[in-house]
Amino acid sequence: MRGVTKGCIVRSLTLHFYRRLFPRLVPVMSCELGNLKNLTDLNLSQNQLSGSIPITLGDLPELKILNLFSNQLSGPIPSELGNLKNLTKLELSHNQLSGSIPITLGDLTELNRLSLQFNQFSGPIPSELGNFKYLTGLALSHNQFSGSIPITLGDLTELKLLYLYSNQLSGPIPSEFGKCNKLTDLKIARNRIGGSILPEIGNVKGLLGLDLSSNHLIGPIPKEFGKLTSLIRLLVQNNSISVNIPVEVVSLAKLESLDLSDNRLNGSIPTWRMTQLNVLDLSHNLMVGDIPPQLANLKVLVDLNLSHNGLSGHIPEEVESMTGLQVVFLSYNELEGPIPNNKAFITASLQGNKRLCGNLTGFQPCERPSTVVKKHSIVKRRHKLILIILLPVMGGLVLLYAFLGVLFMYDRRRRRAKDDGRRNDDGWLSISMLDGKALYRDILNATEEFDSTFFIGKGGHGSVYKVNLPSLGTIALKRLHSSFEINTHPKSFMNEVRELTGIKHRNIVNLYGYCSHAQHSFLVYEYAERGILSSILSNEVESKKMDWLKRVNSIKGVGFALSYMYQDCSPPIVHRDISSSNVLLDSEYEARVSDFGIAKLLKPDSSNFTALAGTYGYVAPELAYTMKVMQMCDVFGVLALEIIKGKHLGEYITVLANSSTMDRHVQLSDFLDECLPYLKIE
């Protein structure tokens, strides 16, 4: 990067991943870059560049794009960057930059994207940022910004994404945000924002995601939120919100995730009118009264948490019809009566309800009065007589329907085979909950054809991107390497993807679908906000936030995921690579296992006998010795110890295998993370 001379006519310079291609080069930004007076596009992202940003970059009058994200740059932002009057995109995220934002950046009036997230910036957010009339994306999250949110940000009428979460901001939410009519995603979580939630937010009718969690907000949820008819995610947990849940909120038809936990909500649970809700969390509030039977109207609900309230009465029988329900928390209420006959209640958290009964471990069987027993025997005899009459008739009908069913399935398979052939001829191949072609186009548009701005990581099978879609919200895309092919087993591949997209579990990252065309092939996943477990454990600051309780819960979460894939899926699905790199954490540190079944999908020639797959240090002996894939291959004991220790045990695994050595040389403290205080057992 040295030796740039004056007079060079260079308009675009991209050294993306140059450090990997030329490992002997010294990764330092050269001041001589300021000599490239005709340069319009400078992309030095995802290298290992260190040192400070050269002030000579302010001498590039034609520069429109400056992309330095994902390096090791330190020091402040040079105030000279304010001279770049033609700059439209400034990407400095994922570095070690510090200091305050220079007010000269307010002179960049042509800017449409500014990303400074994941750095060490401090001080207030300058009010001059309100000068960006064309700005569509502003990302300042994961820094140490303090003070109040400038009201001038309400002047950014073209803004679509505003990320201010994980800072030290205080004061109220500006009412001027109600003027940002094009805003689709607003995240102010994990700050010190106080006051009430302003009703003006209800004017932003295109809002898809609103995250105000982990602040100091008080008062009610505004009724004006009922005007947010496009809202998909509403997260207000861990505040001091009080009063009842407004009827207008439970009428939001497109809402998929609602988390109001850890507040001071009171009154009874309202009647729900949502049809798309997947996650409902009202735990740790002051709610009383019965659980309404209309809760069963939430046909696609997967995760229900009403624990730690004052709810009473029976659990409605109608809950038995909620076949999609997988995770239930009703513990520490005052519920009574029989436990519903629903598969989700087998593993449900119900402790702390003294008067529940049923055929589950830890609960008394429900008593049946003698009069009911007599009545039941009479009804049983009548039913027997009816069965004797109806069985022959029903048998004939069953045979008729079976014959018609066979004809229907044959015709359906024949038409599906034709459709698949047509899609392949056209170059398209997709499986998703939405229209495949439309989803493919939306993803290309949203990522600007996989621009580096949206890149968040790289895996064994491809690169991972984060993007926000109107149809799915924030998702993660795994763009597969160009070497990946499914032509040898297309039908098997598509069948297995179709099967995996139907899996819904709290501790498994949802696979929304797969899209493929001539240029790109990618898998569409649910996005987990805190990222990869291995990255959190290796980060000294983030690992301290993951206390002992969170670590134990994450171990349990991985166990729940494995149990579900083995016992509730037919045939059972083996992961093949249970490691900290394949476990993600959501905003509440809930463990989500990723890439279930993907190892086999991306190696279509594999069967029960396979080449050794998995991460070194985590591979089960059964797989290493026999090369046979079975449930015992997914041993997550090494992962559990890594979570407790905070890093991989390495040589201690061998010590653990030798009981005599362990007795003499190993202490309990050897397996505990030194970053956390020791547990006090009382």
mmCIF file of C-alpha atoms in Angstrom, residues 222-528:
data_model
loop_
_atom_site.group_PDB
_atom_site.id
_atom_site.type_symbol
_atom_site.label_atom_id
_atom_site.label_comp_id
_atom_site.label_asym_id
_atom_site.label_seq_id
_atom_site.Cartn_x
_atom_site.Cartn_y
_atom_site.Cartn_z
ATOM 1 C CA PRO A 222 -49.341 4.178 23.941
ATOM 2 C CA LYS A 223 -52.631 3.267 22.264
ATOM 3 C CA GLU A 224 -51.244 4.966 19.172
ATOM 4 C CA PHE A 225 -49.105 1.848 18.620
ATOM 5 C CA GLY A 226 -52.267 0.391 17.099
ATOM 6 C CA LYS A 227 -51.485 2.460 13.990
ATOM 7 C CA LEU A 228 -48.253 0.486 13.405
ATOM 8 C CA THR A 229 -50.046 -1.977 11.153
ATOM 9 C CA SER A 230 -46.813 -3.242 9.528
ATOM 10 C CA LEU A 231 -45.065 -3.990 12.836
ATOM 11 C CA ILE A 232 -43.496 -7.466 13.063
ATOM 12 C CA ARG A 233 -41.408 -7.242 16.259
ATOM 13 C CA LEU A 234 -42.176 -5.240 19.408
ATOM 14 C CA LEU A 235 -39.614 -5.619 22.218
ATOM 15 C CA VAL A 236 -40.099 -3.550 25.380
ATOM 16 C CA GLN A 237 -38.837 -6.011 28.003
ATOM 17 C CA ASN A 238 -36.807 -5.039 31.089
ATOM 18 C CA ASN A 239 -38.303 -1.594 31.717
ATOM 19 C CA SER A 240 -40.866 -0.264 34.211
ATOM 20 C CA ILE A 241 -43.871 -0.144 31.889
ATOM 21 C CA SER A 242 -47.154 -0.253 33.833
ATOM 22 C CA VAL A 243 -50.963 -0.290 33.426
ATOM 23 C CA ASN A 244 -52.806 -2.723 31.130
ATOM 24 C CA ILE A 245 -51.781 -3.970 27.708
ATOM 25 C CA PRO A 246 -53.746 -1.794 25.239
ATOM 26 C CA VAL A 247 -56.338 -3.533 23.078
ATOM 27 C CA GLU A 248 -54.871 -1.695 20.092
ATOM 28 C CA VAL A 249 -51.544 -3.539 20.507
ATOM 29 C CA VAL A 250 -53.073 -7.037 20.587
ATOM 30 C CA SER A 251 -54.867 -6.211 17.324
ATOM 31 C CA LEU A 252 -51.668 -5.803 15.278
ATOM 32 C CA ALA A 253 -52.298 -8.483 12.663
ATOM 33 C CA LYS A 254 -48.702 -8.828 11.358
ATOM 34 C CA LEU A 255 -46.969 -8.986 14.742
ATOM 35 C CA GLU A 256 -44.764 -12.093 15.054
ATOM 36 C CA SER A 257 -42.826 -11.433 18.250
ATOM 37 C CA LEU A 258 -44.070 -9.577 21.355
ATOM 38 C CA ASP A 259 -41.881 -9.362 24.456
ATOM 39 C CA LEU A 260 -43.182 -7.258 27.361
ATOM 40 C CA SER A 261 -41.473 -9.250 30.120
ATOM 41 C CA ASP A 262 -39.789 -7.793 33.211
ATOM 42 C CA ASN A 263 -42.101 -4.802 33.572
ATOM 43 C CA ARG A 264 -44.945 -3.787 35.905
ATOM 44 C CA LEU A 265 -47.912 -4.577 33.690
ATOM 45 C CA ASN A 266 -51.079 -5.342 35.639
ATOM 46 C CA GLY A 267 -54.680 -6.279 34.953
ATOM 47 C CA SER A 268 -55.809 -9.348 33.041
ATOM 48 C CA ILE A 269 -54.462 -10.866 29.835
ATOM 49 C CA PRO A 270 -56.437 -9.384 26.911
ATOM 50 C CA THR A 271 -58.163 -11.315 24.134
ATOM 51 C CA TRP A 272 -55.656 -11.847 21.357
ATOM 52 C CA ARG A 273 -56.537 -11.054 17.742
ATOM 53 C CA MET A 274 -53.198 -11.764 16.097
ATOM 54 C CA THR A 275 -52.764 -14.492 13.495
ATOM 55 C CA GLN A 276 -48.990 -14.443 12.913
ATOM 56 C CA LEU A 277 -47.659 -14.338 16.497
ATOM 57 C CA ASN A 278 -44.810 -16.828 17.091
ATOM 58 C CA VAL A 279 -43.371 -15.576 20.386
ATOM 59 C CA LEU A 280 -45.340 -14.140 23.339
ATOM 60 C CA ASP A 281 -43.499 -13.262 26.559
ATOM 61 C CA LEU A 282 -45.385 -11.536 29.407
ATOM 62 C CA SER A 283 -43.330 -13.049 32.224
ATOM 63 C CA HIS A 284 -42.217 -11.221 35.383
ATOM 64 C CA ASN A 285 -45.142 -8.796 35.530
ATOM 65 C CA LEU A 286 -48.099 -8.222 37.886
ATOM 66 C CA MET A 287 -50.851 -9.722 35.719
ATOM 67 C CA VAL A 288 -53.831 -11.420 37.400
ATOM 68 C CA GLY A 289 -57.023 -13.253 36.460
ATOM 69 C CA ASP A 290 -57.607 -16.235 34.196
ATOM 70 C CA ILE A 291 -55.735 -17.239 31.058
ATOM 71 C CA PRO A 292 -58.304 -16.449 28.327
ATOM 72 C CA PRO A 293 -59.473 -19.406 26.164
ATOM 73 C CA GLN A 294 -59.041 -17.148 23.112
ATOM 74 C CA LEU A 295 -55.287 -17.677 23.529
ATOM 75 C CA ALA A 296 -55.854 -20.787 21.397
ATOM 76 C CA ASN A 297 -56.583 -18.455 18.451
ATOM 77 C CA LEU A 298 -52.822 -17.934 18.151
ATOM 78 C CA LYS A 299 -52.498 -20.890 15.793
ATOM 79 C CA VAL A 300 -48.811 -20.405 14.911
ATOM 80 C CA LEU A 301 -47.585 -19.621 18.441
ATOM 81 C CA VAL A 302 -44.364 -21.504 19.217
ATOM 82 C CA ASP A 303 -43.060 -19.900 22.403
ATOM 83 C CA LEU A 304 -45.344 -18.895 25.322
ATOM 84 C CA ASN A 305 -44.041 -17.425 28.596
ATOM 85 C CA LEU A 306 -46.516 -16.220 31.241
ATOM 86 C CA SER A 307 -44.390 -17.176 34.257
ATOM 87 C CA HIS A 308 -43.891 -15.106 37.434
ATOM 88 C CA ASN A 309 -47.286 -13.367 37.491
ATOM 89 C CA GLY A 310 -50.410 -13.748 39.632
ATOM 90 C CA LEU A 311 -52.552 -15.684 37.147
ATOM 91 C CA SER A 312 -55.211 -17.985 38.611
ATOM 92 C CA GLY A 313 -57.891 -20.435 37.540
ATOM 93 C CA HIS A 314 -57.587 -23.352 35.120
ATOM 94 C CA ILE A 315 -55.347 -23.593 32.078
ATOM 95 C CA PRO A 316 -57.923 -23.486 29.224
ATOM 96 C CA GLU A 317 -58.688 -26.815 27.534
ATOM 97 C CA GLU A 318 -58.570 -24.986 24.199
ATOM 98 C CA VAL A 319 -54.784 -24.856 24.546
ATOM 99 C CA GLU A 320 -54.727 -28.544 23.542
ATOM 100 C CA SER A 321 -55.507 -27.504 19.945
ATOM 101 C CA MET A 322 -52.323 -25.396 19.686
ATOM 102 C CA THR A 323 -50.317 -28.015 17.790
ATOM 103 C CA GLY A 324 -47.464 -25.649 16.914
ATOM 104 C CA LEU A 325 -46.708 -24.830 20.550
ATOM 105 C CA GLN A 326 -43.259 -26.069 21.593
ATOM 106 C CA VAL A 327 -42.039 -24.036 24.573
ATOM 107 C CA VAL A 328 -44.288 -23.202 27.557
ATOM 108 C CA PHE A 329 -43.427 -21.335 30.775
ATOM 109 C CA LEU A 330 -46.304 -20.933 33.254
ATOM 110 C CA SER A 331 -44.307 -21.325 36.467
ATOM 111 C CA TYR A 332 -44.855 -19.303 39.659
ATOM 112 C CA ASN A 333 -48.503 -18.344 39.260
ATOM 113 C CA GLU A 334 -51.608 -19.514 41.126
ATOM 114 C CA LEU A 335 -52.960 -21.891 38.482
ATOM 115 C CA GLU A 336 -54.984 -24.978 39.362
ATOM 116 C CA GLY A 337 -56.740 -27.939 37.768
ATOM 117 C CA PRO A 338 -55.623 -30.399 35.064
ATOM 118 C CA ILE A 339 -52.596 -29.859 32.865
ATOM 119 C CA PRO A 340 -53.668 -29.808 29.168
ATOM 120 C CA ASN A 341 -52.981 -32.804 26.978
ATOM 121 C CA ASN A 342 -50.560 -31.015 24.690
ATOM 122 C CA LYS A 343 -47.100 -32.221 23.678
ATOM 123 C CA ALA A 344 -45.514 -28.923 24.708
ATOM 124 C CA PHE A 345 -46.641 -29.421 28.335
ATOM 125 C CA ILE A 346 -44.517 -32.571 28.713
ATOM 126 C CA THR A 347 -41.405 -30.370 29.043
ATOM 127 C CA ALA A 348 -43.198 -27.207 30.175
ATOM 128 C CA SER A 349 -42.059 -25.164 33.182
ATOM 129 C CA LEU A 350 -44.994 -25.378 35.616
ATOM 130 C CA GLN A 351 -43.379 -25.296 39.061
ATOM 131 C CA GLY A 352 -44.656 -22.870 41.662
ATOM 132 C CA ASN A 353 -48.338 -23.633 40.916
ATOM 133 C CA LYS A 354 -49.435 -25.643 43.974
ATOM 134 C CA ARG A 355 -52.822 -26.837 42.695
ATOM 135 C CA LEU A 356 -52.059 -28.146 39.205
ATOM 136 C CA CYS A 357 -52.594 -31.860 38.595
ATOM 137 C CA GLY A 358 -51.968 -34.373 35.831
ATOM 138 C CA ASN A 359 -49.942 -37.371 34.722
ATOM 139 C CA LEU A 360 -46.593 -35.579 34.759
ATOM 140 C CA THR A 361 -43.630 -36.095 37.046
ATOM 141 C CA GLY A 362 -43.884 -33.927 40.152
ATOM 142 C CA PHE A 363 -47.676 -33.483 39.991
ATOM 143 C CA GLN A 364 -50.513 -35.348 41.681
ATOM 144 C CA PRO A 365 -52.969 -37.153 39.392
ATOM 145 C CA CYS A 366 -56.291 -35.389 39.021
ATOM 146 C CA GLU A 367 -59.055 -36.856 41.211
ATOM 147 C CA ARG A 368 -62.349 -37.846 39.599
ATOM 148 C CA PRO A 369 -65.549 -37.660 41.730
ATOM 149 C CA SER A 370 -67.582 -40.907 42.129
ATOM 150 C CA THR A 371 -70.662 -39.453 40.388
ATOM 151 C CA VAL A 372 -68.526 -38.576 37.426
ATOM 152 C CA VAL A 373 -67.152 -42.138 37.391
ATOM 153 C CA LYS A 374 -70.688 -43.626 37.259
ATOM 154 C CA LYS A 375 -71.731 -41.259 34.525
ATOM 155 C CA HIS A 376 -68.577 -42.089 32.620
ATOM 156 C CA SER A 377 -69.337 -45.852 32.738
ATOM 157 C CA ILE A 378 -72.883 -45.301 31.361
ATOM 158 C CA VAL A 379 -71.575 -43.117 28.564
ATOM 159 C CA LYS A 380 -68.915 -45.727 27.838
ATOM 160 C CA ARG A 381 -71.574 -48.478 27.332
ATOM 161 C CA ARG A 382 -73.540 -46.252 24.972
ATOM 162 C CA HIS A 383 -70.428 -45.487 23.000
ATOM 163 C CA LYS A 384 -69.717 -49.212 22.680
ATOM 164 C CA LEU A 385 -73.147 -49.858 21.143
ATOM 165 C CA ILE A 386 -72.717 -46.982 18.707
ATOM 166 C CA LEU A 387 -69.320 -48.307 17.672
ATOM 167 C CA ILE A 388 -70.743 -51.773 16.908
ATOM 168 C CA ILE A 389 -73.185 -50.164 14.479
ATOM 169 C CA LEU A 390 -70.887 -47.616 12.909
ATOM 170 C CA LEU A 391 -67.669 -49.615 12.521
ATOM 171 C CA PRO A 392 -68.728 -51.586 9.406
ATOM 172 C CA VAL A 393 -70.019 -48.426 7.724
ATOM 173 C CA MET A 394 -66.894 -46.474 8.630
ATOM 174 C CA GLY A 395 -64.666 -49.316 7.430
ATOM 175 C CA GLY A 396 -66.183 -49.078 3.950
ATOM 176 C CA LEU A 397 -65.765 -45.313 3.923
ATOM 177 C CA VAL A 398 -62.155 -45.600 5.019
ATOM 178 C CA LEU A 399 -61.362 -47.944 2.143
ATOM 179 C CA LEU A 400 -63.039 -45.574 -0.298
ATOM 180 C CA TYR A 401 -61.140 -42.558 1.032
ATOM 181 C CA ALA A 402 -57.866 -44.502 1.010
ATOM 182 C CA PHE A 403 -58.366 -45.330 -2.664
ATOM 183 C CA LEU A 404 -59.134 -41.685 -3.471
ATOM 184 C CA GLY A 405 -56.143 -40.573 -1.406
ATOM 185 C CA VAL A 406 -53.773 -42.801 -3.363
ATOM 186 C CA LEU A 407 -55.072 -41.333 -6.622
ATOM 187 C CA PHE A 408 -54.683 -37.799 -5.259
ATOM 188 C CA MET A 409 -51.087 -38.366 -4.045
ATOM 189 C CA TYR A 410 -50.135 -39.946 -7.378
ATOM 190 C CA ASP A 411 -51.522 -36.974 -9.298
ATOM 191 C CA ARG A 412 -49.848 -34.502 -6.904
ATOM 192 C CA ARG A 413 -46.428 -36.165 -7.259
ATOM 193 C CA ARG A 414 -46.794 -36.231 -11.039
ATOM 194 C CA ARG A 415 -47.600 -32.494 -11.138
ATOM 195 C CA ARG A 416 -44.815 -31.662 -8.639
ATOM 196 C CA ALA A 417 -42.310 -33.533 -10.782
ATOM 197 C CA LYS A 418 -43.372 -31.468 -13.776
ATOM 198 C CA ASP A 419 -43.141 -28.243 -11.776
ATOM 199 C CA ASP A 420 -39.665 -29.093 -10.497
ATOM 200 C CA GLY A 421 -38.502 -29.818 -14.012
ATOM 201 C CA ARG A 422 -39.845 -26.486 -15.211
ATOM 202 C CA ARG A 423 -38.176 -24.591 -12.397
ATOM 203 C CA ASN A 424 -34.827 -26.234 -13.071
ATOM 204 C CA ASP A 425 -35.064 -25.457 -16.776
ATOM 205 C CA ASP A 426 -35.726 -21.820 -15.947
ATOM 206 C CA GLY A 427 -32.669 -21.690 -13.726
ATOM 207 C CA TRP A 428 -34.627 -21.246 -10.474
ATOM 208 C CA LEU A 429 -34.615 -23.489 -7.450
ATOM 209 C CA SER A 430 -36.198 -22.389 -4.172
ATOM 210 C CA ILE A 431 -37.949 -23.538 -1.045
ATOM 211 C CA SER A 432 -39.288 -20.952 1.379
ATOM 212 C CA MET A 433 -42.373 -19.820 3.266
ATOM 213 C CA LEU A 434 -42.701 -16.998 0.705
ATOM 214 C CA ASP A 435 -42.556 -16.733 -3.070
ATOM 215 C CA GLY A 436 -39.038 -17.886 -3.988
ATOM 216 C CA LYS A 437 -38.404 -15.488 -6.860
ATOM 217 C CA ALA A 438 -39.731 -12.500 -4.931
ATOM 218 C CA LEU A 439 -37.617 -13.441 -1.893
ATOM 219 C CA TYR A 440 -34.523 -13.769 -4.100
ATOM 220 C CA ARG A 441 -35.077 -10.312 -5.615
ATOM 221 C CA ASP A 442 -35.789 -8.751 -2.215
ATOM 222 C CA ILE A 443 -32.551 -10.153 -0.799
ATOM 223 C CA LEU A 444 -30.453 -8.925 -3.732
ATOM 224 C CA ASN A 445 -31.981 -5.448 -3.439
ATOM 225 C CA ALA A 446 -31.678 -5.271 0.357
ATOM 226 C CA THR A 447 -28.021 -6.398 0.359
ATOM 227 C CA GLU A 448 -27.161 -4.333 -2.725
ATOM 228 C CA GLU A 449 -26.053 -7.630 -4.285
ATOM 229 C CA PHE A 450 -24.143 -8.701 -1.184
ATOM 230 C CA ASP A 451 -22.319 -5.462 -0.483
ATOM 231 C CA SER A 452 -19.617 -5.738 2.193
ATOM 232 C CA THR A 453 -21.636 -3.425 4.463
ATOM 233 C CA PHE A 454 -23.939 -6.327 5.281
ATOM 234 C CA PHE A 455 -21.151 -8.896 5.802
ATOM 235 C CA ILE A 456 -20.946 -10.240 9.394
ATOM 236 C CA GLY A 457 -18.862 -13.401 9.176
ATOM 237 C CA LYS A 458 -17.522 -16.345 7.223
ATOM 238 C CA GLY A 459 -18.193 -20.054 7.728
ATOM 239 C CA GLY A 460 -17.019 -23.319 6.246
ATOM 240 C CA HIS A 461 -19.650 -23.355 3.510
ATOM 241 C CA GLY A 462 -19.938 -19.648 2.680
ATOM 242 C CA SER A 463 -20.170 -16.032 3.804
ATOM 243 C CA VAL A 464 -22.839 -14.762 6.222
ATOM 244 C CA TYR A 465 -24.711 -11.471 5.762
ATOM 245 C CA LYS A 466 -27.201 -9.600 7.947
ATOM 246 C CA VAL A 467 -30.122 -7.872 6.265
ATOM 247 C CA ASN A 468 -33.557 -6.505 7.110
ATOM 248 C CA LEU A 469 -36.474 -7.608 4.905
ATOM 249 C CA PRO A 470 -40.053 -6.314 5.109
ATOM 250 C CA SER A 471 -41.383 -9.879 4.896
ATOM 251 C CA LEU A 472 -39.111 -11.582 7.461
ATOM 252 C CA GLY A 473 -37.521 -8.792 9.512
ATOM 253 C CA THR A 474 -33.822 -9.100 10.356
ATOM 254 C CA ILE A 475 -32.378 -12.309 8.917
ATOM 255 C CA ALA A 476 -29.010 -13.960 8.370
ATOM 256 C CA LEU A 477 -28.041 -15.151 4.885
ATOM 257 C CA LYS A 478 -25.498 -17.897 4.325
ATOM 258 C CA ARG A 479 -24.295 -17.297 0.774
ATOM 259 C CA LEU A 480 -22.869 -20.625 -0.365
ATOM 260 C CA HIS A 481 -19.523 -20.938 -2.113
ATOM 261 C CA SER A 482 -19.664 -21.112 -5.899
ATOM 262 C CA SER A 483 -18.186 -24.633 -5.692
ATOM 263 C CA PHE A 484 -21.352 -25.921 -4.003
ATOM 264 C CA GLU A 485 -23.554 -27.991 -6.341
ATOM 265 C CA ILE A 486 -26.768 -29.955 -5.829
ATOM 266 C CA ASN A 487 -27.149 -31.228 -9.359
ATOM 267 C CA THR A 488 -26.196 -34.775 -8.364
ATOM 268 C CA HIS A 489 -29.023 -35.176 -5.852
ATOM 269 C CA PRO A 490 -31.478 -32.273 -6.399
ATOM 270 C CA LYS A 491 -34.593 -34.085 -5.223
ATOM 271 C CA SER A 492 -32.930 -35.367 -2.035
ATOM 272 C CA PHE A 493 -31.505 -31.914 -1.278
ATOM 273 C CA MET A 494 -34.843 -30.141 -1.766
ATOM 274 C CA ASN A 495 -36.714 -32.722 0.330
ATOM 275 C CA GLU A 496 -34.298 -32.287 3.226
ATOM 276 C CA VAL A 497 -34.436 -28.467 3.054
ATOM 277 C CA ARG A 498 -38.233 -28.659 3.014
ATOM 278 C CA GLU A 499 -38.078 -30.863 6.121
ATOM 279 C CA LEU A 500 -35.676 -28.538 7.974
ATOM 280 C CA THR A 501 -37.790 -25.438 7.253
ATOM 281 C CA GLY A 502 -40.630 -27.102 9.157
ATOM 282 C CA ILE A 503 -38.590 -27.390 12.357
ATOM 283 C CA LYS A 504 -39.571 -24.827 15.003
ATOM 284 C CA HIS A 505 -37.904 -24.832 18.413
ATOM 285 C CA ARG A 506 -36.865 -22.125 20.867
ATOM 286 C CA ASN A 507 -33.241 -23.317 20.914
ATOM 287 C CA ILE A 508 -32.755 -23.974 17.191
ATOM 288 C CA VAL A 509 -32.062 -21.247 14.641
ATOM 289 C CA ASN A 510 -34.972 -21.280 12.187
ATOM 290 C CA LEU A 511 -34.182 -22.073 8.574
ATOM 291 C CA TYR A 512 -36.626 -19.994 6.527
ATOM 292 C CA GLY A 513 -35.651 -21.410 3.142
ATOM 293 C CA TYR A 514 -33.228 -21.772 0.259
ATOM 294 C CA CYS A 515 -32.901 -19.794 -2.972
ATOM 295 C CA SER A 516 -30.678 -20.550 -5.943
ATOM 296 C CA HIS A 517 -30.074 -19.009 -9.336
ATOM 297 C CA ALA A 518 -27.207 -18.842 -11.798
ATOM 298 C CA GLN A 519 -25.295 -16.188 -9.810
ATOM 299 C CA HIS A 520 -26.107 -16.860 -6.162
ATOM 300 C CA SER A 521 -27.207 -19.687 -3.861
ATOM 301 C CA PHE A 522 -28.033 -19.008 -0.222
ATOM 302 C CA LEU A 523 -29.805 -20.316 2.854
ATOM 303 C CA VAL A 524 -32.092 -17.916 4.741
ATOM 304 C CA TYR A 525 -31.874 -18.077 8.544
ATOM 305 C CA GLU A 526 -33.320 -16.395 11.601
ATOM 306 C CA TYR A 527 -30.905 -13.763 12.998
ATOM 307 C CA ALA A 528 -29.533 -14.104 16.537
#
